[in-house]
Each structure stands twice: as C-alpha cells, then as structure tokens.
Short mmCIF file of N, CA and C in Angstrom, two decimals:
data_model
loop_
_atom_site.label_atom_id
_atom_site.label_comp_id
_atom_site.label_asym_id
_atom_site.label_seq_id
_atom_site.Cartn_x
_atom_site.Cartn_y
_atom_site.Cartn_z
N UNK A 1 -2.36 29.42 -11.25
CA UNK A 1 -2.09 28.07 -11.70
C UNK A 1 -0.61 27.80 -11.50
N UNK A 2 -0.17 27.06 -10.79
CA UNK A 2 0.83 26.70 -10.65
C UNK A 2 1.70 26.81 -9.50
N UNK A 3 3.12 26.57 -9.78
CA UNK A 3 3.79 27.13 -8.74
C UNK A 3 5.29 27.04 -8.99
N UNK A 4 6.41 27.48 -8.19
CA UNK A 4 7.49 27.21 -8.06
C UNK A 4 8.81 27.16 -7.15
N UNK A 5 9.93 26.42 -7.48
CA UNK A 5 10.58 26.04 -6.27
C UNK A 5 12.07 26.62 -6.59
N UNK A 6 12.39 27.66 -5.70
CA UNK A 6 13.58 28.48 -6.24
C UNK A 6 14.65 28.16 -4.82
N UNK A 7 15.44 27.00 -5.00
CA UNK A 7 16.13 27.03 -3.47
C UNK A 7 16.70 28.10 -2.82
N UNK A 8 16.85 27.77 -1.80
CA UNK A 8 16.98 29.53 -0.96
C UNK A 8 16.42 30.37 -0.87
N UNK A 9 15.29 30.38 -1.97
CA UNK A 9 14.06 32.00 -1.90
C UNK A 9 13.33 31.91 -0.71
N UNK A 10 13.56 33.12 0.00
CA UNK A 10 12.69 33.57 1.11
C UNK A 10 12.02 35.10 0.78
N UNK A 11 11.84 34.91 -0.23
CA UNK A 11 11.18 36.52 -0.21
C UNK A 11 9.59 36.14 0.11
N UNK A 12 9.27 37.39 -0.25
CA UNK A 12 7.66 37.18 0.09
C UNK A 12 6.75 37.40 -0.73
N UNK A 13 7.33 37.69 -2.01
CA UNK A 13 6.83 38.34 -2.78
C UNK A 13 7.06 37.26 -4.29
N UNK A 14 5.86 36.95 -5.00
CA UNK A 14 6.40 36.47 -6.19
C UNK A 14 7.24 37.22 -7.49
N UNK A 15 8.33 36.61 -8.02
CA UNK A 15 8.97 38.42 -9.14
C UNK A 15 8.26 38.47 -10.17
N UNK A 16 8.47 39.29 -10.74
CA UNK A 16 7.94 39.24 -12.13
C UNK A 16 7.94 38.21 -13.39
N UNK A 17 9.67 37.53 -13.08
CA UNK A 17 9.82 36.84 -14.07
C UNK A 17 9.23 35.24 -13.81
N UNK A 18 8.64 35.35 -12.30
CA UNK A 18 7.83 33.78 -11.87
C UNK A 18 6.49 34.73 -12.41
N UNK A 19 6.16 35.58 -12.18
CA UNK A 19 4.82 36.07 -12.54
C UNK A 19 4.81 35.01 -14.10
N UNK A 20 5.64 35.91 -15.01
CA UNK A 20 5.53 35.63 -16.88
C UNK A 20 5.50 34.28 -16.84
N UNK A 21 6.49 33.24 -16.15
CA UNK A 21 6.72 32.12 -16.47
C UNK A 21 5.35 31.21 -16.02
N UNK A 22 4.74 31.61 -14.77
CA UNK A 22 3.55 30.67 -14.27
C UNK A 22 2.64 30.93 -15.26
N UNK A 23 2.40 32.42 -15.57
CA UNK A 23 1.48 32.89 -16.97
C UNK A 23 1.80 32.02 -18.02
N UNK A 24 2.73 31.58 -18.53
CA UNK A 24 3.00 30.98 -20.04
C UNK A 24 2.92 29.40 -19.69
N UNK A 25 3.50 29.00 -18.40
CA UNK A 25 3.27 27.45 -18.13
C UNK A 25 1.20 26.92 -18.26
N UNK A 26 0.05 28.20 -17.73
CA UNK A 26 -0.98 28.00 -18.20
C UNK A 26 -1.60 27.93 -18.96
N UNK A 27 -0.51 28.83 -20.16
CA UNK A 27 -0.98 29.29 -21.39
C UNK A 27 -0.79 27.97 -22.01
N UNK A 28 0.61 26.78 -22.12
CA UNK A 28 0.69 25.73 -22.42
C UNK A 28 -0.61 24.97 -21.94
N UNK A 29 -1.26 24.74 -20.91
CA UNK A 29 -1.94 23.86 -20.80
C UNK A 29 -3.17 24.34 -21.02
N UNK A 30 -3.46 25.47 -22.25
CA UNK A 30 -4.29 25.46 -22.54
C UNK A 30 -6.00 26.66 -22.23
N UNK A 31 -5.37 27.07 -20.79
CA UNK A 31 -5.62 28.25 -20.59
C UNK A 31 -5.57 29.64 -20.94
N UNK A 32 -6.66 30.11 -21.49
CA UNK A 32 -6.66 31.43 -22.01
C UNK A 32 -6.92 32.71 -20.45
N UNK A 33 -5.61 32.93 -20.69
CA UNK A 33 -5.29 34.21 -19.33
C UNK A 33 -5.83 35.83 -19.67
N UNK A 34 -6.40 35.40 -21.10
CA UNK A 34 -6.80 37.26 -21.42
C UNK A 34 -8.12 36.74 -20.91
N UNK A 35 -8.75 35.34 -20.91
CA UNK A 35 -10.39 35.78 -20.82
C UNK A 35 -10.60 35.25 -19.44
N UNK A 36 -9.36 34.52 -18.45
CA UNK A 36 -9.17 34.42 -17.46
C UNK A 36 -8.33 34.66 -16.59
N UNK A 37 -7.66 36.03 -16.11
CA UNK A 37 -6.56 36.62 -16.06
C UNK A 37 -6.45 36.08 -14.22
N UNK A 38 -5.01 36.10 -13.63
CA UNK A 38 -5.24 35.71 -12.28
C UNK A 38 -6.08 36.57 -11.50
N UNK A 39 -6.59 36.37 -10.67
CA UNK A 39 -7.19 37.13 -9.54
C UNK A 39 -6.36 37.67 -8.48
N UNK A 40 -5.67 36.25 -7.99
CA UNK A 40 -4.68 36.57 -6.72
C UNK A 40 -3.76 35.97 -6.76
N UNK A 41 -2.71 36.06 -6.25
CA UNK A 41 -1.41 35.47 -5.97
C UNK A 41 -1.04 35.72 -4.50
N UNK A 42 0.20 34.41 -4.26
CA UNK A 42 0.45 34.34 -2.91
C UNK A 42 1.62 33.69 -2.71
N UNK A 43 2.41 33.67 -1.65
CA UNK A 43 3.58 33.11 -1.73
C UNK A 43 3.35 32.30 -0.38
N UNK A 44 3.66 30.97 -0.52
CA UNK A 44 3.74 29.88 0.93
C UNK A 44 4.96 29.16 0.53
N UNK A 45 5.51 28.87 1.50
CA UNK A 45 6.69 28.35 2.11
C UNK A 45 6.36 26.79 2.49
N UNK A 46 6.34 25.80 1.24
CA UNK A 46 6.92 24.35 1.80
C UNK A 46 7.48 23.45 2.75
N UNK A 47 6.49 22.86 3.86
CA UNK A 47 7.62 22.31 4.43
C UNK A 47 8.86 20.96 4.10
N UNK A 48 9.73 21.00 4.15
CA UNK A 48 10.74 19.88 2.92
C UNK A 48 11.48 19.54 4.27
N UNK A 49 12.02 18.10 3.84
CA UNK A 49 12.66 17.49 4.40
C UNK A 49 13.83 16.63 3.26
N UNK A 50 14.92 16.39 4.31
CA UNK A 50 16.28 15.72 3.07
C UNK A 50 15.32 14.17 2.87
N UNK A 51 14.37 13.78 3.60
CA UNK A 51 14.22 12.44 2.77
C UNK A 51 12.51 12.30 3.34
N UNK A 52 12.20 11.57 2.95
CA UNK A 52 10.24 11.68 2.90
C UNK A 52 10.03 10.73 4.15
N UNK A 53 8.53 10.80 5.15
CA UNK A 53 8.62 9.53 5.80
C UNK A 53 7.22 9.04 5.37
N UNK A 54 7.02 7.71 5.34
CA UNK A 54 5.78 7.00 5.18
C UNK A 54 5.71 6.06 5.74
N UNK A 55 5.35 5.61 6.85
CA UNK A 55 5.63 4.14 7.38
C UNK A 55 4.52 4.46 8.83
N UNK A 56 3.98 3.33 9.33
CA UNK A 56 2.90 3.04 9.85
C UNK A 56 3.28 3.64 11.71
N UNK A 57 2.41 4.27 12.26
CA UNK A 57 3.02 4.88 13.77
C UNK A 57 2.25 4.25 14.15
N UNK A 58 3.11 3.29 15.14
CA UNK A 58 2.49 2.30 16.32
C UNK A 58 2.05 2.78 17.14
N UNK A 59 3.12 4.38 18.29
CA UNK A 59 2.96 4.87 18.46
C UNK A 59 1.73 5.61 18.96
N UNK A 60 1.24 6.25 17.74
CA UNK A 60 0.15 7.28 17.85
C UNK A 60 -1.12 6.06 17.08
N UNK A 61 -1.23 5.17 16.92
CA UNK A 61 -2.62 4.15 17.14
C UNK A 61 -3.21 3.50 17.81
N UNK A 62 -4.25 3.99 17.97
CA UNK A 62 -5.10 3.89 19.22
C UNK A 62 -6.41 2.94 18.74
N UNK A 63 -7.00 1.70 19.65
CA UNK A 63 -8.04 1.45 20.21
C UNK A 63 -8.63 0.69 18.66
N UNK A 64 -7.24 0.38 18.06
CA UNK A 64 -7.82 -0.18 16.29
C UNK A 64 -7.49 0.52 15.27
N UNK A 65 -7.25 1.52 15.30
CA UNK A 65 -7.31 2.78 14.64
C UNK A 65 -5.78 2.68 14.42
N UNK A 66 -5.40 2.30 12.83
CA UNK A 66 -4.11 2.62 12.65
C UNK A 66 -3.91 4.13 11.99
N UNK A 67 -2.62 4.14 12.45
CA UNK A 67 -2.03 5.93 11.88
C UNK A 67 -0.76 5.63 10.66
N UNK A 68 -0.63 6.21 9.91
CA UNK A 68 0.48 6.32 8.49
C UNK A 68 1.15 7.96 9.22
N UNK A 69 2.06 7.98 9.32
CA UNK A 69 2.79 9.04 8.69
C UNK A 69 3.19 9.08 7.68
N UNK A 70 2.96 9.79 6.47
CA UNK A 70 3.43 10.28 5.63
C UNK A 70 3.41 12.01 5.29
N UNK A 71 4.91 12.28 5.25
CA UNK A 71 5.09 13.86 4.98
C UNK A 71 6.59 14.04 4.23
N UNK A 72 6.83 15.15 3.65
CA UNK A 72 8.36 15.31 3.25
C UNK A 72 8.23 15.69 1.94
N UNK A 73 7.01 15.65 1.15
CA UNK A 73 7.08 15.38 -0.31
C UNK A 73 7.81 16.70 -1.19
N UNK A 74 6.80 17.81 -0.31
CA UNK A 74 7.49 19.43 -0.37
C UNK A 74 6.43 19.57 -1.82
N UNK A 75 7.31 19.94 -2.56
CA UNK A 75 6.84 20.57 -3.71
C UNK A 75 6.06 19.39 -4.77
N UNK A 76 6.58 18.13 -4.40
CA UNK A 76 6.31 16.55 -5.95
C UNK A 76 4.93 15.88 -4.79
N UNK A 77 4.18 16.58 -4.00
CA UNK A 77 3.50 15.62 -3.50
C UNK A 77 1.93 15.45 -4.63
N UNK A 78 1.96 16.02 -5.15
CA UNK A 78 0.73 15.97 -6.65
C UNK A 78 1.56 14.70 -7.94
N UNK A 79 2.70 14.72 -7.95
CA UNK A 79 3.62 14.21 -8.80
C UNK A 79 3.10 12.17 -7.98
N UNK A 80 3.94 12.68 -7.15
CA UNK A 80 4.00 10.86 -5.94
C UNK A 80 2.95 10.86 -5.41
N UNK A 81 1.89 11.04 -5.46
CA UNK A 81 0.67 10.75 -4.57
C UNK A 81 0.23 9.15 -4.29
N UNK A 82 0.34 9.05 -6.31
CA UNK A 82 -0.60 8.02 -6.54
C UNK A 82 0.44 6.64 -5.99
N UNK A 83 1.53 6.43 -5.80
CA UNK A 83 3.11 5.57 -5.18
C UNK A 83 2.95 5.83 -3.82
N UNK A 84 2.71 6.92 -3.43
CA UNK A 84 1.99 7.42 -1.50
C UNK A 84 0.80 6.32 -1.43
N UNK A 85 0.15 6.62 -2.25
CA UNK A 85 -1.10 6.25 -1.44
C UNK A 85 -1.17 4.14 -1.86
N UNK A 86 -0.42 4.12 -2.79
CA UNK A 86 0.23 2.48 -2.40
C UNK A 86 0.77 1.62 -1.69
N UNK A 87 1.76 2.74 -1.27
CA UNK A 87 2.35 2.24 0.03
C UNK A 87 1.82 2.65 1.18
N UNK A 88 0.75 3.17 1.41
CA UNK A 88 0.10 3.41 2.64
C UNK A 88 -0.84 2.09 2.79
N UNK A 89 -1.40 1.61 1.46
CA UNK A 89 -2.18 0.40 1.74
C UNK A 89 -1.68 -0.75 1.93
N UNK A 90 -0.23 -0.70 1.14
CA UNK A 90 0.79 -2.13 1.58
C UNK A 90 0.70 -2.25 3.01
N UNK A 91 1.32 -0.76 3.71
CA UNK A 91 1.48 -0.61 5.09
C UNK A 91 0.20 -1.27 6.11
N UNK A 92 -0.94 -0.98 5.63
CA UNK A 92 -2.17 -1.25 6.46
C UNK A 92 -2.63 -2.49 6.05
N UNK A 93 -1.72 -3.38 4.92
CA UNK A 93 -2.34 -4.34 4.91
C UNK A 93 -3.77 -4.44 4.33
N UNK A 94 -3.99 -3.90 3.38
CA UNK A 94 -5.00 -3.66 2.85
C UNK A 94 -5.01 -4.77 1.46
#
C-alpha cells in the first residue's frame, strides 16, 4: 500500500525505514497488517518532468480521432486526476 518519493533515490531496493513508514501509513487507513501482512514489494522509478503537459496533439490525430497528451504528473497523478480529466474534456470540447 502505498508509496514514496525520496529525490535523488536510485537504489533498488526499498530501506527499512520506507518499509516501517508505508507499514504505519496503512495502519492509519485502517488496515490491519498482522491479518494482512505485505506479500511483495518493489521499487519503480517515475517518469517526472519540471512541468506537466496536457493539451490536445493535432499532430498525432488522425481521420476524427482526437489525441490529448497528457503526462508529467510523476508521483500526484492519483492526487490531479480528477482536474486531468477536466481539462481533457474542455480540450475536446466536450
């Protein structure tokens, strides 16, 4: 459950003290970790950008078919989704 964003970390490995902390951030929401303990863990690498893009590719739309780029969010894209997916419909004119 969870996750986290440590700038500069390139290890590969999650530490211990993200181990305890993701453990207790579930325990807040309510999750019991003794009668559901993790299974697996994994470490992936975000792709991030200094600023987000969302705006309509003329470009790459074809035959009617409009295209949105939107990417950049990194780690807040669960956070901004629901502001993403607003301005994707402003964009299309919806």
């Amino acid at each position: 459950v969870g996750g986290t964003y440590l700038e500069g970390d390139a290890r590969g490995k999650i530490s211990k003290e993200e181990r305890i902390e993701l453990i207790a951030n579930a325990q807040l929401m309510g999750i019991d970790t003794n009668a559901s303990p993790p299974v697996s863990e994994w470490v992936g690498f975000r792709p991030y950008r200094p600023t987000t893009r969302c705006e309509l590719d003329s470009e790459s739309s074809v035959d009617g078919i409009k295209v949105v780029q939107s990417y950049g969010h990194g780690g807040s894209g669960w956070t901004v989704f629901t502001g993403v997916a607003n301005e994707v419909v402003k964009l299309l004119g919806l």
